[in-house]
Amino acid sequence: MSETAITEFDPFAPFSRTPVGVPAVERIDWTVEGLCLTFGHSLASPLHLLGLVSGSLSVEFPAALPLVEVLAAGRGHILANSRLVQTSIGTELRYVSHEVDKESSSISFLLATADGLRARLCIAGQDGAFRSSVTVENTSKYDILLTSVTSWVSPFGTASGIHAADPAGGWVLVEGFSDWLGEGRWRENVLRGGGFLPELSQDLTGHTPRSAVVRIATGTWSTGGHLPVAAVRSEAHGLAWLWEVAHNGPWRWEVGEHHGDCYLALSGPTDRDHQWSQPLAPGGSFTTVPAVIAVGKDLTEAAAALTGARRRTRRPHADNARPSIVFNDYMNTLNGDPSTEKLLPLIDAAASVGAETFCIDAGWYSNSPDWWDSVGDWVPSTTRFPRGLGEVVAAIRSRGMTPGLWLEPEVVGVNSPVARTLPEEAFLQRGGFRVEEQGRYHLDLRHSAARTHLDEVVDRLVAEFSIGFFKFDYNIDAGPGTDHAADSVGAGLLGHNRAHLEWIDALLDRHPALVLENCSSGGMRTDGALMARMHLQSTSDQQDPWRYPPIAASAPMSMLPEAAANWAYPQPEMTAEQSAFTLVTGLAGRFYLSGYLNRMDAAQLRLVRDAVYTARCLRPNLVQATPSWPLGLAGWDDRWVASALHTPDRVVLSVWDRGEGTDGTVLRLPALAGRSLDVTTVFPRSLPAWETRWNADTGTLTVRSTVESPTARTFILTPSAQPGASTIHHQPSPSTLPEGN
């Protein structure tokens, strides 16, 4: 039984009398491991944040901004604007009670308005990060039509003891963008002076500004444009906020200016952005999508807190602790055209370098090379595998690897027999027409026939071929949703999104050993909801190895390092340095291998085998690491790209040189400042070492490549407790690498 504590307040007091003077603010302190939040409320003010403490960071919130904001038909803003905040319902919500659950490290607040709307704000977290959601309930006698409900709202606040004359001054917005082949492109801009939040002299009007920086996803690709992960940071305050809307469909976040402060507001779908509205009859309720909020003294500290929160909320699985090393036949190799003849040599080669899973990618189900609009029944081809797919699967198992298959479960080709056998209600619809995109219909997983079809497909493949790994791809954006059996188009899509997550949960309940890869035209659906359930994410479809490093380096902003499957696809025509370059990309996260290994000579295979060995050795680091970016988040065309994964004992550092010249670069590693440092190249060990020089006083590592670019290296940095100013670089023997598994 969880231990709970309940505190109640008179919910009718705010509405039964007019307070005289300034009502006293009641304080509520909530403390869990590594985090303390202080809330305030009064007869005249909604529940709001007063303070936050995490480690040595202490934040004050002088602006009393409501923690919950709600828009409904007939109940708009208190000041006309298009933001999520300044709503009349949010202004009227008053504290009723709260409940603390120590077992789940959570607190929930019950809030209410005089006219019968209730909101329950649920917060759970620790170590500088927390998860938030809101449930709205109609306790009145009348229908309500919701058009927006926030998952979280808060001011930026100020570091304790610091007064900011300009609330937006010095704050920097850190935001990411993804496109097919160009995932995880990040940029930073100052809020004031960067074209976002201009100085308006609003104090002369008596009102707050009405604009905000607004980012949304509008369809079923949750990360196919702007990313649901973003941050603000201030060097003056020594403060950074990092957040994620953890939803596999439409979302919105916004950053704006408020009375005496700036704010951030996070939500799932809204009426304005996503054609979402939700009627609530008396007794009805609605729960928002969750949001995760992390705080730190800088972006690195906030990213560590967010990484910890992601690990705590991840569905338990053996692969989480020991990420398998996968060979996939697609990228720059078979490209969706597998056959027995092509696969058997690749299987032997993959096993020889140490791969643990072999995934047969797209095309295995079709007798034709043109299969795009005929998918849906997922029956193995008889022409590609004349003696049956079982022969290939048996070869994979005989070489000690787990067999895997590519599957795109949510779509049915317009020319598939499944498109004729499933009922109309099993597909997303608009105005009585099936939603169609690029020759595919989209299943509506709210419908039992759609779920039953997919269950039968997966269960059949597992039973017949003992499949232990599925790559679930998703290559269309179905748009704003469905109006079939839905109160709004956006509500229909939200129902499907949630049914999709329930289907994955049920699938893993039936097959708990299955490992699931999330893919969506690369990284078009790399969101917190799916990644809490899936075990790895293909970070891109980028086929140019020289373009991949910025994607790999920035991936831990959007997902766990151990889930970031960065493709390494060495080829026999590459030089040793070129092969090492793409293999380092794989080692920067979860090692994910492809390429024509079967055509390589002995020396080339030794280099790949060395990379796989290194990946095994680094696994214990990977599953407990937190990220940093010693050159900042990489620009798309930067010559030098670097990412670091920190554990208490060491740092795994990946560095790529994509340019010309012999000059080096300086990497900033402030967490290691003041200590001597051992710099060891762990991959490639057979190629010339780069020059490195450590300066303990400044916490900087200077590196210079000594070979022709493009070139890359993976280092292990091992700090000492002893002070020191420089190190001697060395190449390790296999026995000096960390123990792997």
PDB file of N, CA, C and O in Angstrom, residues 309-354:
ATOM      1  N   ALA A 309      14.594  10.956 -15.994  1.00  0.00           N
ATOM      2  CA  ALA A 309      13.136  10.816 -16.005  1.00  0.00           C
ATOM      3  C   ALA A 309      12.693   9.833 -17.072  1.00  0.00           C
ATOM      4  O   ALA A 309      11.761   9.039 -16.856  1.00  0.00           O
ATOM      5  N   ARG A 310      13.332   9.864 -18.223  1.00  0.00           N
ATOM      6  CA  ARG A 310      12.977   8.915 -19.282  1.00  0.00           C
ATOM      7  C   ARG A 310      13.255   7.478 -18.846  1.00  0.00           C
ATOM      8  O   ARG A 310      12.471   6.571 -19.136  1.00  0.00           O
ATOM      9  N   ARG A 311      14.365   7.272 -18.166  1.00  0.00           N
ATOM     10  CA  ARG A 311      14.675   5.903 -17.720  1.00  0.00           C
ATOM     11  C   ARG A 311      13.681   5.429 -16.668  1.00  0.00           C
ATOM     12  O   ARG A 311      13.296   4.261 -16.658  1.00  0.00           O
ATOM     13  N   ARG A 312      13.271   6.321 -15.778  1.00  0.00           N
ATOM     14  CA  ARG A 312      12.357   5.914 -14.706  1.00  0.00           C
ATOM     15  C   ARG A 312      10.978   5.537 -15.233  1.00  0.00           C
ATOM     16  O   ARG A 312      10.285   4.706 -14.623  1.00  0.00           O
ATOM     17  N   THR A 313      10.549   6.143 -16.324  1.00  0.00           N
ATOM     18  CA  THR A 313       9.198   5.885 -16.837  1.00  0.00           C
ATOM     19  C   THR A 313       9.191   4.883 -17.984  1.00  0.00           C
ATOM     20  O   THR A 313       8.140   4.621 -18.566  1.00  0.00           O
ATOM     21  N   ARG A 314      10.340   4.291 -18.295  1.00  0.00           N
ATOM     22  CA  ARG A 314      10.422   3.337 -19.389  1.00  0.00           C
ATOM     23  C   ARG A 314       9.860   1.982 -18.970  1.00  0.00           C
ATOM     24  O   ARG A 314      10.079   1.534 -17.838  1.00  0.00           O
ATOM     25  N   ARG A 315       9.144   1.344 -19.860  1.00  0.00           N
ATOM     26  CA  ARG A 315       8.616   0.019 -19.570  1.00  0.00           C
ATOM     27  C   ARG A 315       9.777  -0.948 -19.334  1.00  0.00           C
ATOM     28  O   ARG A 315      10.719  -1.030 -20.130  1.00  0.00           O
ATOM     29  N   PRO A 316       9.744  -1.737 -18.251  1.00  0.00           N
ATOM     30  CA  PRO A 316      10.857  -2.660 -17.960  1.00  0.00           C
ATOM     31  C   PRO A 316      11.038  -3.695 -19.068  1.00  0.00           C
ATOM     32  O   PRO A 316      10.072  -4.225 -19.620  1.00  0.00           O
ATOM     33  N   HIS A 317      12.289  -3.983 -19.398  1.00  0.00           N
ATOM     34  CA  HIS A 317      12.609  -4.992 -20.410  1.00  0.00           C
ATOM     35  C   HIS A 317      14.087  -5.331 -20.282  1.00  0.00           C
ATOM     36  O   HIS A 317      14.913  -4.465 -19.954  1.00  0.00           O
ATOM     37  N   ALA A 318      14.443  -6.568 -20.570  1.00  0.00           N
ATOM     38  CA  ALA A 318      15.837  -6.994 -20.464  1.00  0.00           C
ATOM     39  C   ALA A 318      16.742  -6.206 -21.402  1.00  0.00           C
ATOM     40  O   ALA A 318      17.908  -5.949 -21.083  1.00  0.00           O
ATOM     41  N   ASP A 319      16.217  -5.795 -22.562  1.00  0.00           N
ATOM     42  CA  ASP A 319      17.034  -5.065 -23.526  1.00  0.00           C
ATOM     43  C   ASP A 319      17.411  -3.678 -23.020  1.00  0.00           C
ATOM     44  O   ASP A 319      18.383  -3.090 -23.500  1.00  0.00           O
ATOM     45  N   ASN A 320      16.664  -3.143 -22.067  1.00  0.00           N
ATOM     46  CA  ASN A 320      17.007  -1.825 -21.528  1.00  0.00           C
ATOM     47  C   ASN A 320      18.376  -1.842 -20.866  1.00  0.00           C
ATOM     48  O   ASN A 320      19.117  -0.859 -20.920  1.00  0.00           O
ATOM     49  N   ALA A 321      18.709  -2.955 -20.207  1.00  0.00           N
ATOM     50  CA  ALA A 321      19.976  -3.058 -19.483  1.00  0.00           C
ATOM     51  C   ALA A 321      21.108  -3.578 -20.357  1.00  0.00           C
ATOM     52  O   ALA A 321      22.281  -3.309 -20.068  1.00  0.00           O
ATOM     53  N   ARG A 322      20.773  -4.291 -21.419  1.00  0.00           N
ATOM     54  CA  ARG A 322      21.797  -4.857 -22.295  1.00  0.00           C
ATOM     55  C   ARG A 322      21.324  -4.729 -23.739  1.00  0.00           C
ATOM     56  O   ARG A 322      20.804  -5.668 -24.324  1.00  0.00           O
ATOM     57  N   PRO A 323      21.474  -3.550 -24.336  1.00  0.00           N
ATOM     58  CA  PRO A 323      20.971  -3.318 -25.691  1.00  0.00           C
ATOM     59  C   PRO A 323      21.652  -4.243 -26.704  1.00  0.00           C
ATOM     60  O   PRO A 323      22.881  -4.263 -26.816  1.00  0.00           O
ATOM     61  N   SER A 324      20.861  -4.998 -27.424  1.00  0.00           N
ATOM     62  CA  SER A 324      21.421  -5.935 -28.391  1.00  0.00           C
ATOM     63  C   SER A 324      22.034  -5.191 -29.572  1.00  0.00           C
ATOM     64  O   SER A 324      21.610  -4.092 -29.932  1.00  0.00           O
ATOM     65  N   ILE A 325      23.030  -5.811 -30.168  1.00  0.00           N
ATOM     66  CA  ILE A 325      23.705  -5.240 -31.337  1.00  0.00           C
ATOM     67  C   ILE A 325      23.052  -5.820 -32.582  1.00  0.00           C
ATOM     68  O   ILE A 325      23.083  -7.027 -32.816  1.00  0.00           O
ATOM     69  N   VAL A 326      22.462  -4.936 -33.374  1.00  0.00           N
ATOM     70  CA  VAL A 326      21.605  -5.343 -34.484  1.00  0.00           C
ATOM     71  C   VAL A 326      22.314  -5.111 -35.812  1.00  0.00           C
ATOM     72  O   VAL A 326      22.912  -4.054 -36.037  1.00  0.00           O
ATOM     73  N   PHE A 327      22.218  -6.097 -36.697  1.00  0.00           N
ATOM     74  CA  PHE A 327      22.532  -5.896 -38.111  1.00  0.00           C
ATOM     75  C   PHE A 327      21.211  -5.847 -38.865  1.00  0.00           C
ATOM     76  O   PHE A 327      20.359  -6.726 -38.721  1.00  0.00           O
ATOM     77  N   ASN A 328      21.042  -4.800 -39.686  1.00  0.00           N
ATOM     78  CA  ASN A 328      19.847  -4.633 -40.510  1.00  0.00           C
ATOM     79  C   ASN A 328      20.286  -4.546 -41.961  1.00  0.00           C
ATOM     80  O   ASN A 328      21.229  -3.822 -42.291  1.00  0.00           O
ATOM     81  N   ASP A 329      19.599  -5.274 -42.841  1.00  0.00           N
ATOM     82  CA  ASP A 329      20.068  -5.392 -44.235  1.00  0.00           C
ATOM     83  C   ASP A 329      19.689  -4.226 -45.139  1.00  0.00           C
ATOM     84  O   ASP A 329      19.987  -4.249 -46.329  1.00  0.00           O
ATOM     85  N   TYR A 330      19.044  -3.192 -44.598  1.00  0.00           N
ATOM     86  CA  TYR A 330      18.462  -2.170 -45.479  1.00  0.00           C
ATOM     87  C   TYR A 330      19.471  -1.113 -45.939  1.00  0.00           C
ATOM     88  O   TYR A 330      19.750  -0.969 -47.126  1.00  0.00           O
ATOM     89  N   MET A 331      19.985  -0.334 -45.015  1.00  0.00           N
ATOM     90  CA  MET A 331      20.622   0.937 -45.349  1.00  0.00           C
ATOM     91  C   MET A 331      21.878   0.756 -46.199  1.00  0.00           C
ATOM     92  O   MET A 331      22.848   0.116 -45.787  1.00  0.00           O
ATOM     93  N   ASN A 332      21.837   1.322 -47.398  1.00  0.00           N
ATOM     94  CA  ASN A 332      22.950   1.253 -48.339  1.00  0.00           C
ATOM     95  C   ASN A 332      23.360  -0.191 -48.638  1.00  0.00           C
ATOM     96  O   ASN A 332      24.502  -0.460 -49.024  1.00  0.00           O
ATOM     97  N   THR A 333      22.408  -1.110 -48.471  1.00  0.00           N
ATOM     98  CA  THR A 333      22.712  -2.520 -48.703  1.00  0.00           C
ATOM     99  C   THR A 333      21.604  -3.103 -49.582  1.00  0.00           C
ATOM    100  O   THR A 333      21.565  -2.820 -50.777  1.00  0.00           O
ATOM    101  N   LEU A 334      20.653  -3.840 -49.043  1.00  0.00           N
ATOM    102  CA  LEU A 334      19.617  -4.442 -49.887  1.00  0.00           C
ATOM    103  C   LEU A 334      18.478  -3.477 -50.209  1.00  0.00           C
ATOM    104  O   LEU A 334      17.724  -3.720 -51.156  1.00  0.00           O
ATOM    105  N   ASN A 335      18.319  -2.422 -49.413  1.00  0.00           N
ATOM    106  CA  ASN A 335      17.359  -1.355 -49.731  1.00  0.00           C
ATOM    107  C   ASN A 335      15.959  -1.877 -50.058  1.00  0.00           C
ATOM    108  O   ASN A 335      15.332  -1.458 -51.031  1.00  0.00           O
ATOM    109  N   GLY A 336      15.464  -2.788 -49.242  1.00  0.00           N
ATOM    110  CA  GLY A 336      14.096  -3.267 -49.415  1.00  0.00           C
ATOM    111  C   GLY A 336      13.930  -4.322 -50.488  1.00  0.00           C
ATOM    112  O   GLY A 336      12.811  -4.534 -50.968  1.00  0.00           O
ATOM    113  N   ASP A 337      15.001  -5.014 -50.850  1.00  0.00           N
ATOM    114  CA  ASP A 337      14.919  -6.041 -51.891  1.00  0.00           C
ATOM    115  C   ASP A 337      15.645  -7.316 -51.439  1.00  0.00           C
ATOM    116  O   ASP A 337      16.608  -7.759 -52.063  1.00  0.00           O
ATOM    117  N   PRO A 338      15.185  -7.939 -50.349  1.00  0.00           N
ATOM    118  CA  PRO A 338      15.884  -9.116 -49.829  1.00  0.00           C
ATOM    119  C   PRO A 338      15.498 -10.389 -50.582  1.00  0.00           C
ATOM    120  O   PRO A 338      14.456 -10.465 -51.225  1.00  0.00           O
ATOM    121  N   SER A 339      16.343 -11.380 -50.487  1.00  0.00           N
ATOM    122  CA  SER A 339      16.054 -12.722 -51.009  1.00  0.00           C
ATOM    123  C   SER A 339      16.958 -13.697 -50.276  1.00  0.00           C
ATOM    124  O   SER A 339      17.928 -13.298 -49.618  1.00  0.00           O
ATOM    125  N   THR A 340      16.652 -14.977 -50.416  1.00  0.00           N
ATOM    126  CA  THR A 340      17.498 -15.989 -49.788  1.00  0.00           C
ATOM    127  C   THR A 340      18.936 -15.864 -50.271  1.00  0.00           C
ATOM    128  O   THR A 340      19.892 -15.892 -49.474  1.00  0.00           O
ATOM    129  N   GLU A 341      19.091 -15.717 -51.570  1.00  0.00           N
ATOM    130  CA  GLU A 341      20.421 -15.644 -52.165  1.00  0.00           C
ATOM    131  C   GLU A 341      21.223 -14.465 -51.623  1.00  0.00           C
ATOM    132  O   GLU A 341      22.433 -14.575 -51.377  1.00  0.00           O
ATOM    133  N   LYS A 342      20.558 -13.325 -51.442  1.00  0.00           N
ATOM    134  CA  LYS A 342      21.257 -12.131 -50.966  1.00  0.00           C
ATOM    135  C   LYS A 342      21.502 -12.167 -49.455  1.00  0.00           C
ATOM    136  O   LYS A 342      22.500 -11.624 -48.967  1.00  0.00           O
ATOM    137  N   LEU A 343      20.587 -12.780 -48.727  1.00  0.00           N
ATOM    138  CA  LEU A 343      20.656 -12.708 -47.271  1.00  0.00           C
ATOM    139  C   LEU A 343      21.652 -13.685 -46.663  1.00  0.00           C
ATOM    140  O   LEU A 343      22.334 -13.344 -45.678  1.00  0.00           O
ATOM    141  N   LEU A 344      21.750 -14.903 -47.184  1.00  0.00           N
ATOM    142  CA  LEU A 344      22.592 -15.904 -46.533  1.00  0.00           C
ATOM    143  C   LEU A 344      24.046 -15.459 -46.375  1.00  0.00           C
ATOM    144  O   LEU A 344      24.631 -15.637 -45.288  1.00  0.00           O
ATOM    145  N   PRO A 345      24.676 -14.859 -47.406  1.00  0.00           N
ATOM    146  CA  PRO A 345      26.052 -14.382 -47.191  1.00  0.00           C
ATOM    147  C   PRO A 345      26.135 -13.256 -46.161  1.00  0.00           C
ATOM    148  O   PRO A 345      27.104 -13.178 -45.396  1.00  0.00           O
ATOM    149  N   LEU A 346      25.124 -12.375 -46.136  1.00  0.00           N
ATOM    150  CA  LEU A 346      25.113 -11.295 -45.152  1.00  0.00           C
ATOM    151  C   LEU A 346      24.961 -11.843 -43.736  1.00  0.00           C
ATOM    152  O   LEU A 346      25.561 -11.322 -42.790  1.00  0.00           O
ATOM    153  N   ILE A 347      24.152 -12.877 -43.597  1.00  0.00           N
ATOM    154  CA  ILE A 347      23.957 -13.490 -42.278  1.00  0.00           C
ATOM    155  C   ILE A 347      25.276 -14.044 -41.744  1.00  0.00           C
ATOM    156  O   ILE A 347      25.649 -13.814 -40.589  1.00  0.00           O
ATOM    157  N   ASP A 348      25.997 -14.749 -42.594  1.00  0.00           N
ATOM    158  CA  ASP A 348      27.292 -15.291 -42.170  1.00  0.00           C
ATOM    159  C   ASP A 348      28.255 -14.167 -41.784  1.00  0.00           C
ATOM    160  O   ASP A 348      28.951 -14.253 -40.764  1.00  0.00           O
ATOM    161  N   ALA A 349      28.284 -13.108 -42.584  1.00  0.00           N
ATOM    162  CA  ALA A 349      29.216 -12.011 -42.320  1.00  0.00           C
ATOM    163  C   ALA A 349      28.841 -11.267 -41.046  1.00  0.00           C
ATOM    164  O   ALA A 349      29.713 -10.901 -40.242  1.00  0.00           O
ATOM    165  N   ALA A 350      27.552 -11.021 -40.855  1.00  0.00           N
ATOM    166  CA  ALA A 350      27.112 -10.313 -39.645  1.00  0.00           C
ATOM    167  C   ALA A 350      27.453 -11.107 -38.396  1.00  0.00           C
ATOM    168  O   ALA A 350      27.907 -10.544 -37.387  1.00  0.00           O
ATOM    169  N   ALA A 351      27.235 -12.407 -38.453  1.00  0.00           N
ATOM    170  CA  ALA A 351      27.573 -13.242 -37.298  1.00  0.00           C
ATOM    171  C   ALA A 351      29.072 -13.234 -37.038  1.00  0.00           C
ATOM    172  O   ALA A 351      29.517 -13.235 -35.880  1.00  0.00           O
ATOM    173  N   SER A 352      29.861 -13.201 -38.107  1.00  0.00           N
ATOM    174  CA  SER A 352      31.315 -13.281 -37.937  1.00  0.00           C
ATOM    175  C   SER A 352      31.898 -12.057 -37.243  1.00  0.00           C
ATOM    176  O   SER A 352      32.969 -12.135 -36.631  1.00  0.00           O
ATOM    177  N   VAL A 353      31.205 -10.902 -37.325  1.00  0.00           N
ATOM    178  CA  VAL A 353      31.719  -9.702 -36.651  1.00  0.00           C
ATOM    179  C   VAL A 353      31.102  -9.508 -35.273  1.00  0.00           C
ATOM    180  O   VAL A 353      31.458  -8.575 -34.550  1.00  0.00           O
ATOM    181  N   GLY A 354      30.134 -10.359 -34.899  1.00  0.00           N
ATOM    182  CA  GLY A 354      29.601 -10.298 -33.548  1.00  0.00           C
ATOM    183  C   GLY A 354      28.209  -9.729 -33.396  1.00  0.00           C
ATOM    184  O   GLY A 354      27.781  -9.449 -32.271  1.00  0.00           O
TER     185      GLY A 354
END
